[in-house]
Structures are given as C-alpha cells and as structure tokens.
mmCIF file of C-alpha atoms and ligand atoms in Angstrom:
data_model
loop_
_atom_site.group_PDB
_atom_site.id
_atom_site.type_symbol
_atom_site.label_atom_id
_atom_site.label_comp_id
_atom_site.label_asym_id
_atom_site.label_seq_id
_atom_site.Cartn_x
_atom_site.Cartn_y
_atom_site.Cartn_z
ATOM 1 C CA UNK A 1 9.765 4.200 25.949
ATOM 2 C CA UNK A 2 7.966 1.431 24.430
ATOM 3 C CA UNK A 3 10.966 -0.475 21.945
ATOM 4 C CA UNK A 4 8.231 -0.525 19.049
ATOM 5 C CA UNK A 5 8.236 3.653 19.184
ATOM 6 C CA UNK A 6 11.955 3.740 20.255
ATOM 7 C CA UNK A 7 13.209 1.425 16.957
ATOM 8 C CA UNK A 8 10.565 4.070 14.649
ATOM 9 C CA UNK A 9 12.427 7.317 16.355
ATOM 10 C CA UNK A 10 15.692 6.038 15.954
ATOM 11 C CA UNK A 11 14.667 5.206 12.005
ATOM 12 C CA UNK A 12 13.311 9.276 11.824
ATOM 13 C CA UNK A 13 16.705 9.877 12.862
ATOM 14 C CA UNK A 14 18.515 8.271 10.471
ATOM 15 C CA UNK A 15 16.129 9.558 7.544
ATOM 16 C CA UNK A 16 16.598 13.278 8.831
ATOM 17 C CA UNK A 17 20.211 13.260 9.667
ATOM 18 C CA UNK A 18 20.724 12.004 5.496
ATOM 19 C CA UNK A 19 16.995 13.363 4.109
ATOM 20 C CA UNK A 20 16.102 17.490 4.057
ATOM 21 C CA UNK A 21 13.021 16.889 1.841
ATOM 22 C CA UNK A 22 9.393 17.051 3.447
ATOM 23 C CA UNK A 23 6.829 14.790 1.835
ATOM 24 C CA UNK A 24 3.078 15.523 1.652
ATOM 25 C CA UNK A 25 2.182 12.543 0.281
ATOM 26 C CA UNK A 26 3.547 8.811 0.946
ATOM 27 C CA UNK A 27 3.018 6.239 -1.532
ATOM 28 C CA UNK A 28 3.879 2.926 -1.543
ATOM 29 C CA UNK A 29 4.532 1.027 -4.874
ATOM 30 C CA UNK A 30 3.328 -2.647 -5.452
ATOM 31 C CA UNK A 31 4.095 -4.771 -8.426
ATOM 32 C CA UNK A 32 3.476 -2.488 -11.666
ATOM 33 C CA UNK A 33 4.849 0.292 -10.636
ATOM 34 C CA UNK A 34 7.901 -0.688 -9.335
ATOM 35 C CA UNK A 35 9.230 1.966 -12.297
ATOM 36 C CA UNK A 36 7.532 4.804 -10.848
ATOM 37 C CA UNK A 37 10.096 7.297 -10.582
ATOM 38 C CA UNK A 38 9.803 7.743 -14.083
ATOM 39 C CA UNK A 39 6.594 9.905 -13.147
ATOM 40 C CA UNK A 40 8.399 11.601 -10.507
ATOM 41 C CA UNK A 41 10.768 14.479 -10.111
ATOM 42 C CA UNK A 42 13.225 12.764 -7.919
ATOM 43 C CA UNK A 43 15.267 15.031 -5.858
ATOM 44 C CA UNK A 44 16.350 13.014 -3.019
ATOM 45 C CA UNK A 45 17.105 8.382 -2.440
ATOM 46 C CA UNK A 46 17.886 6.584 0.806
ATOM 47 C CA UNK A 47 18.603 2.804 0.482
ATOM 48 C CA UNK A 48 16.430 1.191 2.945
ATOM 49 C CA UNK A 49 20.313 -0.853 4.266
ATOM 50 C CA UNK A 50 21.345 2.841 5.156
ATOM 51 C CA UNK A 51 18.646 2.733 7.620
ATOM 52 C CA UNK A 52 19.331 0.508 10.916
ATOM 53 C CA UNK A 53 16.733 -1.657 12.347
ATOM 54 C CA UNK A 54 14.625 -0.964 8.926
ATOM 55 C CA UNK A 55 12.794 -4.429 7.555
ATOM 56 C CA UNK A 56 14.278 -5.164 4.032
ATOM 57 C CA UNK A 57 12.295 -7.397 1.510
ATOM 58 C CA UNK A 58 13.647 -10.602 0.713
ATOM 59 C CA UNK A 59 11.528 -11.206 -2.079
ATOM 60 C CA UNK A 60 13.545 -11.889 -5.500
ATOM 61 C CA UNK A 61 13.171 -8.248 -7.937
ATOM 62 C CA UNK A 62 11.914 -6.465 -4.598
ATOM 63 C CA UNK A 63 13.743 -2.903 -4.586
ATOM 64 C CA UNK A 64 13.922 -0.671 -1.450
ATOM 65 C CA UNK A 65 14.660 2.629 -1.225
ATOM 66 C CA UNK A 66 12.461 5.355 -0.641
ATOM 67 C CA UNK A 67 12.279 8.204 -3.440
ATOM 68 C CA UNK A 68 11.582 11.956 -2.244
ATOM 69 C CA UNK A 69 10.771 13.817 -4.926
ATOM 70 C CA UNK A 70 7.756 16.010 -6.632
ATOM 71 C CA UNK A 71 4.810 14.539 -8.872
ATOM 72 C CA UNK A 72 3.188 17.829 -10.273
ATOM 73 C CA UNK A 73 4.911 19.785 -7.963
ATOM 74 C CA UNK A 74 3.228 17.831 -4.881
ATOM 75 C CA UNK A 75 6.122 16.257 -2.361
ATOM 76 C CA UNK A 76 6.289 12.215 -2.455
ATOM 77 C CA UNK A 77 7.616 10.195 -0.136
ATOM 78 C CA UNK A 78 7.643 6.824 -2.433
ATOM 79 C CA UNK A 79 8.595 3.338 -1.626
ATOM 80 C CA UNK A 80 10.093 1.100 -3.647
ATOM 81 C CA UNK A 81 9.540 -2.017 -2.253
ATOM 82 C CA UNK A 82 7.892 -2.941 1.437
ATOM 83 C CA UNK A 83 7.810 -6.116 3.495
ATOM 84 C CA UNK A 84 5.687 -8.586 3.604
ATOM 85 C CA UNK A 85 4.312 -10.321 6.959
ATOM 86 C CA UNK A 86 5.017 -13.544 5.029
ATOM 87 C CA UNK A 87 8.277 -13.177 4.582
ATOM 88 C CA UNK A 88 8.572 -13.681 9.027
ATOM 89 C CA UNK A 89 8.842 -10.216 9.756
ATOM 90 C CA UNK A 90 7.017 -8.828 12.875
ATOM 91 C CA UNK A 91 3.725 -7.121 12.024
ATOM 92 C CA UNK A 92 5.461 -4.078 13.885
ATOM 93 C CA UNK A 93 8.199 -3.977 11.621
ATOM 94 C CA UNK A 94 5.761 -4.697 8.265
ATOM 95 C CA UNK A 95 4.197 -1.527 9.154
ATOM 96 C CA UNK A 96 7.176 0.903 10.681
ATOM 97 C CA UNK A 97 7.703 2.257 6.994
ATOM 98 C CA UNK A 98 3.904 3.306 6.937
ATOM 99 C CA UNK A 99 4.234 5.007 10.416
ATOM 100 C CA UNK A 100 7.705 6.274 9.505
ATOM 101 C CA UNK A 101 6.400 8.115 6.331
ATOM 102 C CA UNK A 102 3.591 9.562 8.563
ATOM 103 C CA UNK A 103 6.419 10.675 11.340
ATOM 104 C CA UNK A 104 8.433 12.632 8.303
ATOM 105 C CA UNK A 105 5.013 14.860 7.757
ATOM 106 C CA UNK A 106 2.997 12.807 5.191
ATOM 107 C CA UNK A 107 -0.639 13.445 5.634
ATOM 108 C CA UNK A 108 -2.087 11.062 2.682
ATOM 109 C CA UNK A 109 -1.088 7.716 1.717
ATOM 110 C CA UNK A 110 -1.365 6.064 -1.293
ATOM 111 C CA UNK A 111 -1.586 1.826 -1.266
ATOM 112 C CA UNK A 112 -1.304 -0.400 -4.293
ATOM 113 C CA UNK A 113 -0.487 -3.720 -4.764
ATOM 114 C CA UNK A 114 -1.821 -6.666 -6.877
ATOM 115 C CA UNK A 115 -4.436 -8.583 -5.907
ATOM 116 C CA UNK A 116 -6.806 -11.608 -6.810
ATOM 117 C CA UNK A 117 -9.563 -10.911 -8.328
ATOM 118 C CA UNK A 118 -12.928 -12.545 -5.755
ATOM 119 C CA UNK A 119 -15.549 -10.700 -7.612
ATOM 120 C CA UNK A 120 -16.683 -12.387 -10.712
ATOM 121 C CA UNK A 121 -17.164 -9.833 -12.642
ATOM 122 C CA UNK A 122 -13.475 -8.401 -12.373
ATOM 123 C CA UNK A 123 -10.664 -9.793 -15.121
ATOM 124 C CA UNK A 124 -7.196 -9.443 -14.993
ATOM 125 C CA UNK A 125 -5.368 -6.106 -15.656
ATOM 126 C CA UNK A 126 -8.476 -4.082 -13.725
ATOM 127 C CA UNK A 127 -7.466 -2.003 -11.521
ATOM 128 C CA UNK A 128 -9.935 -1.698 -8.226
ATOM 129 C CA UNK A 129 -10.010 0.948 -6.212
ATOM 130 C CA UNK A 130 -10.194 -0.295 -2.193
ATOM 131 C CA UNK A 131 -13.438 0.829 -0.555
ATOM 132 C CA UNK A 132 -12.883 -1.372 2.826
ATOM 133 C CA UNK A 133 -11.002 -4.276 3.896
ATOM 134 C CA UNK A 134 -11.215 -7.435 5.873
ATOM 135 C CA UNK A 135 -8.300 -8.525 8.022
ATOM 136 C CA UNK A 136 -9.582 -11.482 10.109
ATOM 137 C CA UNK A 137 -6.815 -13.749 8.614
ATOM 138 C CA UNK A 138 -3.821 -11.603 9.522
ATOM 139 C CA UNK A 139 -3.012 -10.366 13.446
ATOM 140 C CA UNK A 140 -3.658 -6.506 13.872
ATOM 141 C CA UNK A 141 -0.658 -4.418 13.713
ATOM 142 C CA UNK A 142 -1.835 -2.546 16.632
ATOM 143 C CA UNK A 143 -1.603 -5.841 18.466
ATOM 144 C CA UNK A 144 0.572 -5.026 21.800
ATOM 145 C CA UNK A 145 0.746 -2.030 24.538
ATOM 146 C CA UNK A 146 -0.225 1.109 21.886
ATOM 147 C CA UNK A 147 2.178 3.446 21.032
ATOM 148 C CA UNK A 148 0.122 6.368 22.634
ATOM 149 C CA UNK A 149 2.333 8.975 20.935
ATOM 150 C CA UNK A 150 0.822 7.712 17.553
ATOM 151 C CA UNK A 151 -2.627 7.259 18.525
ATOM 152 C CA UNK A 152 -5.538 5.847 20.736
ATOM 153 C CA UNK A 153 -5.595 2.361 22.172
ATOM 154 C CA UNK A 154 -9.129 1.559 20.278
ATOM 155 C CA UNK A 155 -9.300 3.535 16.999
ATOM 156 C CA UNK A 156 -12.358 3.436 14.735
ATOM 157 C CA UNK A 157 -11.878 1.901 11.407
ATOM 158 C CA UNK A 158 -15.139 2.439 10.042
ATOM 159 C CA UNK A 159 -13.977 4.699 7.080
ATOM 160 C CA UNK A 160 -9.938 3.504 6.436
ATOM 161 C CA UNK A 161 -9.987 4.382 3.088
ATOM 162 C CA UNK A 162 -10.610 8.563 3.510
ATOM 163 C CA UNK A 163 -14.104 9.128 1.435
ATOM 164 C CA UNK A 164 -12.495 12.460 0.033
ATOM 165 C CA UNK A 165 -9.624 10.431 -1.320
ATOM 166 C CA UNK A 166 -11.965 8.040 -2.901
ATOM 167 C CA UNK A 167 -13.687 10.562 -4.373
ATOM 168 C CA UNK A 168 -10.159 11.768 -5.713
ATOM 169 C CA UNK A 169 -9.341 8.361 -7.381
ATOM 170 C CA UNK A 170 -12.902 8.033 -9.410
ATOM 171 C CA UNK A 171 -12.281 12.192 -10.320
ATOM 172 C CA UNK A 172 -8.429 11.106 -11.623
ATOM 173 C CA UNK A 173 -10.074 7.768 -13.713
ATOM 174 C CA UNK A 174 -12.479 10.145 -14.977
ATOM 175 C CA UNK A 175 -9.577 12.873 -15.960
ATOM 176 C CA UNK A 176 -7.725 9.933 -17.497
ATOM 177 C CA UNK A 177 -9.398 7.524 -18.691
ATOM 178 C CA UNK A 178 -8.043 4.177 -17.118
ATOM 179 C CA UNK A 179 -11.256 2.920 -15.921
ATOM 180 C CA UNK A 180 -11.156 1.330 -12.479
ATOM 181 C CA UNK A 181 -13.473 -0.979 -10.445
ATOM 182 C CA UNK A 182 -14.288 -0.362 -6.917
ATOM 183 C CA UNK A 183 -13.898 -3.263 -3.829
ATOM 184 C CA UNK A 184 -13.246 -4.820 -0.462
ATOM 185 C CA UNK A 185 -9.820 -6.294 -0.430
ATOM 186 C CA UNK A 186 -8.990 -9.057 2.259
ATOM 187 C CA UNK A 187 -5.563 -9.609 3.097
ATOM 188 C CA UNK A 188 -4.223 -13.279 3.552
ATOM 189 C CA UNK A 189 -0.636 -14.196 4.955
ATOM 190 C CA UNK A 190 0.512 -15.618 1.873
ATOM 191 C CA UNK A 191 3.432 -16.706 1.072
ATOM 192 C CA UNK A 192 1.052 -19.333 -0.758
ATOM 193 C CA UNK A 193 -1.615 -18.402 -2.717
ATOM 194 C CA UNK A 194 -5.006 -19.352 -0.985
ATOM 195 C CA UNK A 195 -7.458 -22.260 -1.720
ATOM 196 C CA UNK A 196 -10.634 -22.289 -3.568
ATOM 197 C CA UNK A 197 -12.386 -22.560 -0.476
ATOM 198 C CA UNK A 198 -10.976 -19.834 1.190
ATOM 199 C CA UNK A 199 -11.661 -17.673 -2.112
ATOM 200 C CA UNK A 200 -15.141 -18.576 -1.609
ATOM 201 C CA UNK A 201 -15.446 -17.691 1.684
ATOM 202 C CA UNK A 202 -13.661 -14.540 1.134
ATOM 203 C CA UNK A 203 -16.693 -13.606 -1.939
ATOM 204 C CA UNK A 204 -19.364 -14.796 0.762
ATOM 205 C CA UNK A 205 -17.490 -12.341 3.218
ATOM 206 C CA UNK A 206 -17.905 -9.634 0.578
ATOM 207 C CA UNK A 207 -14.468 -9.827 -0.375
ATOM 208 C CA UNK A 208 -13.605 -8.856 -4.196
ATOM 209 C CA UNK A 209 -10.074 -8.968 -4.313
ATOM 210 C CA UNK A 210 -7.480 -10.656 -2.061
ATOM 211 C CA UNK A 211 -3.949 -10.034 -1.354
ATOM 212 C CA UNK A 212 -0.684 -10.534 1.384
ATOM 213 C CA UNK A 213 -0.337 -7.091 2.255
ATOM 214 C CA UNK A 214 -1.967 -3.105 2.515
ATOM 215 C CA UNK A 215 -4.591 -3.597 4.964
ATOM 216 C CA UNK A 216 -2.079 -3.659 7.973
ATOM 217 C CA UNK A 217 -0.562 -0.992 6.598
ATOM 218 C CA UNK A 218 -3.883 0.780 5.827
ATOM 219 C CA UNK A 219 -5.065 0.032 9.887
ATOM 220 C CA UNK A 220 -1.933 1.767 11.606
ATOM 221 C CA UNK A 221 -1.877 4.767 9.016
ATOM 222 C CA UNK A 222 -5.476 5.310 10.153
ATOM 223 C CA UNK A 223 -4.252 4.707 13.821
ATOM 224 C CA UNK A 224 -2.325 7.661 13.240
ATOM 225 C CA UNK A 225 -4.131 9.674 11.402
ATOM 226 C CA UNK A 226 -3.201 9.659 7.981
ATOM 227 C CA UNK A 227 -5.713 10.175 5.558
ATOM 228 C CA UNK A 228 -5.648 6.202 3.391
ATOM 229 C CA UNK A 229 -6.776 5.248 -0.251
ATOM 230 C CA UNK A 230 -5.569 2.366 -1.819
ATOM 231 C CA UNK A 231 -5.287 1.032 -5.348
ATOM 232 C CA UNK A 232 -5.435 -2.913 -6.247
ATOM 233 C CA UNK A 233 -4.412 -3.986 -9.499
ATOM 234 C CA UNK A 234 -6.148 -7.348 -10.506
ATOM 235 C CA UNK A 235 -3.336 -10.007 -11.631
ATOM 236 C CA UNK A 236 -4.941 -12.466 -12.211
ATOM 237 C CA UNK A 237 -7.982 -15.003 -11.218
ATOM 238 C CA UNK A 238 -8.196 -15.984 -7.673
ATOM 239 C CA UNK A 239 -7.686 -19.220 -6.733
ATOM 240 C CA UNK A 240 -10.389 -22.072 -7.861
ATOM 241 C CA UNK A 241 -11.935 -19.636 -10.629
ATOM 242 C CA UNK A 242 -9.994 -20.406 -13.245
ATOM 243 C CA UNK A 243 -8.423 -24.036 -15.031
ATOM 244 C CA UNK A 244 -5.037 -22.412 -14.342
ATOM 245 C CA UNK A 245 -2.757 -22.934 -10.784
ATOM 246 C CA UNK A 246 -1.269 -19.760 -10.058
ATOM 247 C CA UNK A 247 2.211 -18.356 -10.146
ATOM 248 C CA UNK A 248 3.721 -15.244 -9.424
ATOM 249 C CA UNK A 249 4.955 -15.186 -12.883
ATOM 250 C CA UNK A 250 1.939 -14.346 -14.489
ATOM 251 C CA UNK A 251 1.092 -11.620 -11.501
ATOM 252 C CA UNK A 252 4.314 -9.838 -12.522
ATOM 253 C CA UNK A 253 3.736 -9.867 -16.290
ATOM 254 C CA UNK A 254 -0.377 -9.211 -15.850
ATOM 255 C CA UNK A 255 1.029 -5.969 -13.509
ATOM 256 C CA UNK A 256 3.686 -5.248 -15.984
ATOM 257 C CA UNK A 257 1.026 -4.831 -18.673
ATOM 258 C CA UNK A 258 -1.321 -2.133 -17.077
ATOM 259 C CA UNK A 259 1.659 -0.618 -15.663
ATOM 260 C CA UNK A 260 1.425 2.867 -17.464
ATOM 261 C CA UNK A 261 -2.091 3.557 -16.918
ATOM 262 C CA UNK A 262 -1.824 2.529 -13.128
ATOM 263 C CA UNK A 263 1.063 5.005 -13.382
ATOM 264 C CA UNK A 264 -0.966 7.917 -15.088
ATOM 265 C CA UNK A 265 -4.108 7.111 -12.542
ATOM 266 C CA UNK A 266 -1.970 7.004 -9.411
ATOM 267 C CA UNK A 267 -0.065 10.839 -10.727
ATOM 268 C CA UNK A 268 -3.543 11.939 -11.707
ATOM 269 C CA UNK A 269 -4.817 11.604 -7.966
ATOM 270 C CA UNK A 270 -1.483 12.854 -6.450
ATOM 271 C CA UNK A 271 -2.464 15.956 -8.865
ATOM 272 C CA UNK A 272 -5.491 16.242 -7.379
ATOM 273 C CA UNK A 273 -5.061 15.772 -3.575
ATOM 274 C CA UNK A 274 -1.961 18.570 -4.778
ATOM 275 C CA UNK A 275 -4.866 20.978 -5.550
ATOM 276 C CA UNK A 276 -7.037 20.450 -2.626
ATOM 277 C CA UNK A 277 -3.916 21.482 -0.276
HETATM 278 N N1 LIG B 301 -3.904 -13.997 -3.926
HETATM 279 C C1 LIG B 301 -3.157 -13.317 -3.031
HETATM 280 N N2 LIG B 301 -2.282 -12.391 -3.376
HETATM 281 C C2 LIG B 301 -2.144 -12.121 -4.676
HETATM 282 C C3 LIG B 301 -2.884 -12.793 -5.663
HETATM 283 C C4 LIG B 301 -3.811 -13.792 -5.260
HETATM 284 O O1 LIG B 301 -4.507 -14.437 -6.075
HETATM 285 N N3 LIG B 301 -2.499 -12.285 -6.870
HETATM 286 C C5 LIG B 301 -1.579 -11.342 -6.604
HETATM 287 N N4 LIG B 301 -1.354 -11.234 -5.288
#
C-alpha cells in the first residue's frame, strides 16, 4: 500500500478506536474563528498529539483538536487549527486532515482562513466568499503515485468550490445579514508575506485575495469527492497597497473583530446544507 494512504488509514484508526460520532460536515477554522465551538454543540474532542503520525501546527496561539459535535442539529467534524506547508511539512501531510475528515464520512467541507485583500475594491474585515483559486506558486498535493482508493490520477478542477454550496453561502449572507464579497484566492507559501510585485501579478492573474493555505486543501477534497466552499476573511491590505508593512498582529486583531458575524455566516450555511440533506 502506498505509505501516503497507509499513514491516513492508520490515522482513521486511531480517530475510530477513541471517536463514535459521524460527521456530515467538516470544517476547518482559520484565524477568527478559532472560538467556534461556542456555536457548536460539542459532544465529542480528540487532541490532534493523541493521533500518531498526525501534522501538528507549530504556529504560536495555533490550537488542534478536532471538535465533533452538532451546529443546528447537523454533525461537524471541526478543526481547530491545521498546518501550514510553510511551516516544512509535506504537502501530503498539510492535507491528510482534509482527506481524513472525508474518510470519517464528511461529504461537505467548509474552508476559511484570512487572506489579503488583491482586489481594490475589498477593505479589511470583508469577508469573501472563494469562487476559484490559483495554485501555481505552491506544488499540488496530488503530486506523487495517486492514492487510487481516494480518487483518479487526473481529476477535473474546473468547479472546486461546489456551485450549490456557493449558492448556500450568498442564501446564509442574505438570511443574516453579514454581507460578503465574492473572489479568486491564490495561495502563496508564506511564511513571509509576499511582495508588491507579486500582489500585482496575482490582481493581473485575477487574483482578489491571497493567502498560505486552503487551496491544497480545497484540490485533494475535490480529488476525493467532497463537495468544497470556502470562506476568506480579508485582514488586511495586501502587500504594496497600503503605507503600512504587514504583521500578523494586525491579521489576528482585524479577524478577531469580524469574528461573530463570520461565526453566524459560517452556522447559517451549515443550517442550510443541514436542510438540503
Ligand atoms: N498574504 C498572505 N496571507 C495572508 C495575508 C496576506 O496579506 N493576510 C493574512 N494572511
């Protein structure tokens, strides 16, 4: 068996032998909602150190743990906390928790993080809702011999983020009232943020929002067929648009700021995908 599959079975394993609850939704949690299990009905925990071989974050106020539990009454895998490819992991093991959540019977899969804002007309604290990606400056994850038992060796991307689930998101702004901008979000390694000129190649692109992580998560969930949406919350200005150098400082207190109503948008769509099942 390929070691990629073998190290993801062995992590199923582990989950079930501790875990009896069966999620319908996964969901993982990027800066601002890092308190999410306030929204949820948490029934179940698992450290991610009680799982070997899992990738644990290194990055200062990074939590992990997954939280099973119900958000009106649908099941929710959440994680609190991922890795990063930055941080020198493997893109196989940045992406195992995405394919492990699919393996324990998710069927959507809800990404957020916080993002740079490329398009000019976006401002810190929107929230954008992904419509595509662009990857070219990160390695696939589906780089190596394919784990056939996931999916096929050449899968179509042409609609990652699931047109019903988008369609979901605008519905639960609409129900709410957070208002939320729609974009393509291009992932960057990071650790550092990027350079004005890369910022403006990303807007010529068609780039509106860039980030170091969810669209290698986003490509193997649609590798195995998981239904994707994603959810960007705009920190700040990308790099070269304003006076200001960035720091991760004001990212965490832009995100802390619009953390309730990226809460109450992100339970309003698990509400709704609830009713379509
Ligand atoms: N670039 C990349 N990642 C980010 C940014 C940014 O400007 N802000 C928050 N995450």
């Amino acid at each position: 068996m390929n070691a990629i599959y073998e190290k993801l079975i062995r992590c199923r394993k582990a989950v079930n032998a501790k875990i009896k609850f069966k999620p319908e939704v996964a969901l993982i949690l990027g800066s601002g909602l890092g308190d999410y299990a306030d929204e949820m009905q948490v029934e179940e925990s698992l450290e991610y150190s009680d799982i070997g071989g899992f990738p644990i974050s290194t990055v200062a106020g990074h939590e992990g743990r997954f939280l099973f539990g119900y958000v009106k009454g649908v099941p929710v895998v959440a994680m609190q906390g991922r890795v990063h490819f930055y941080e020198g992991y493997p893109m196989s093991d940045v992406v195992l928790p995405v394919r492990l959540m699919g393996l324990l019977g998710a069927k959507n899969l809800i990404l957020t993080n916080a993002a740079g804002g490329v398009n000019v007309n976006f401002q810190p604290g929107d929230l954008m809702m992904i419509t595509d990606h662009i990857t070219t400056a990160v390695p696939s994850p589906l780089i190596g011999p394919n784990l056939d038992e996931l999916g096929t060796r050449f899968p179509d991307m042409s609609e990652v983020y699931d047109k019903g689930l988008r369609k979901m998101i605008k519905q639960a702004s609409k129900n709410t009232g957070v208002p939320i901008q729609e974009g393509v979000y291009m992932q960057f390694t990071g650790p550092n943020y990027e350079s004005p000129a890369e910022i403006r190649m990303c807007r010529t692109w068609g780039g509106d929002a860039a980030g170091m992580s969810t669209a290698c998560e986003a490509m193997a969930a649609r590798h195995m067929g998981l239904r994707v949406c994603g959810i960007s919350c705009i920190t700040n200005l990308a790099a070269g648009m304003s006076d200001q150098p960035l720091n991760h400082k004001e990212v965490q207190e832009t995100a802390d700021k619009v953390s309730r109503q990226f809460k109450s948008l992100v339970t309003e769509t698990i509400r709704l995908m609830g009713e379509e099942a």
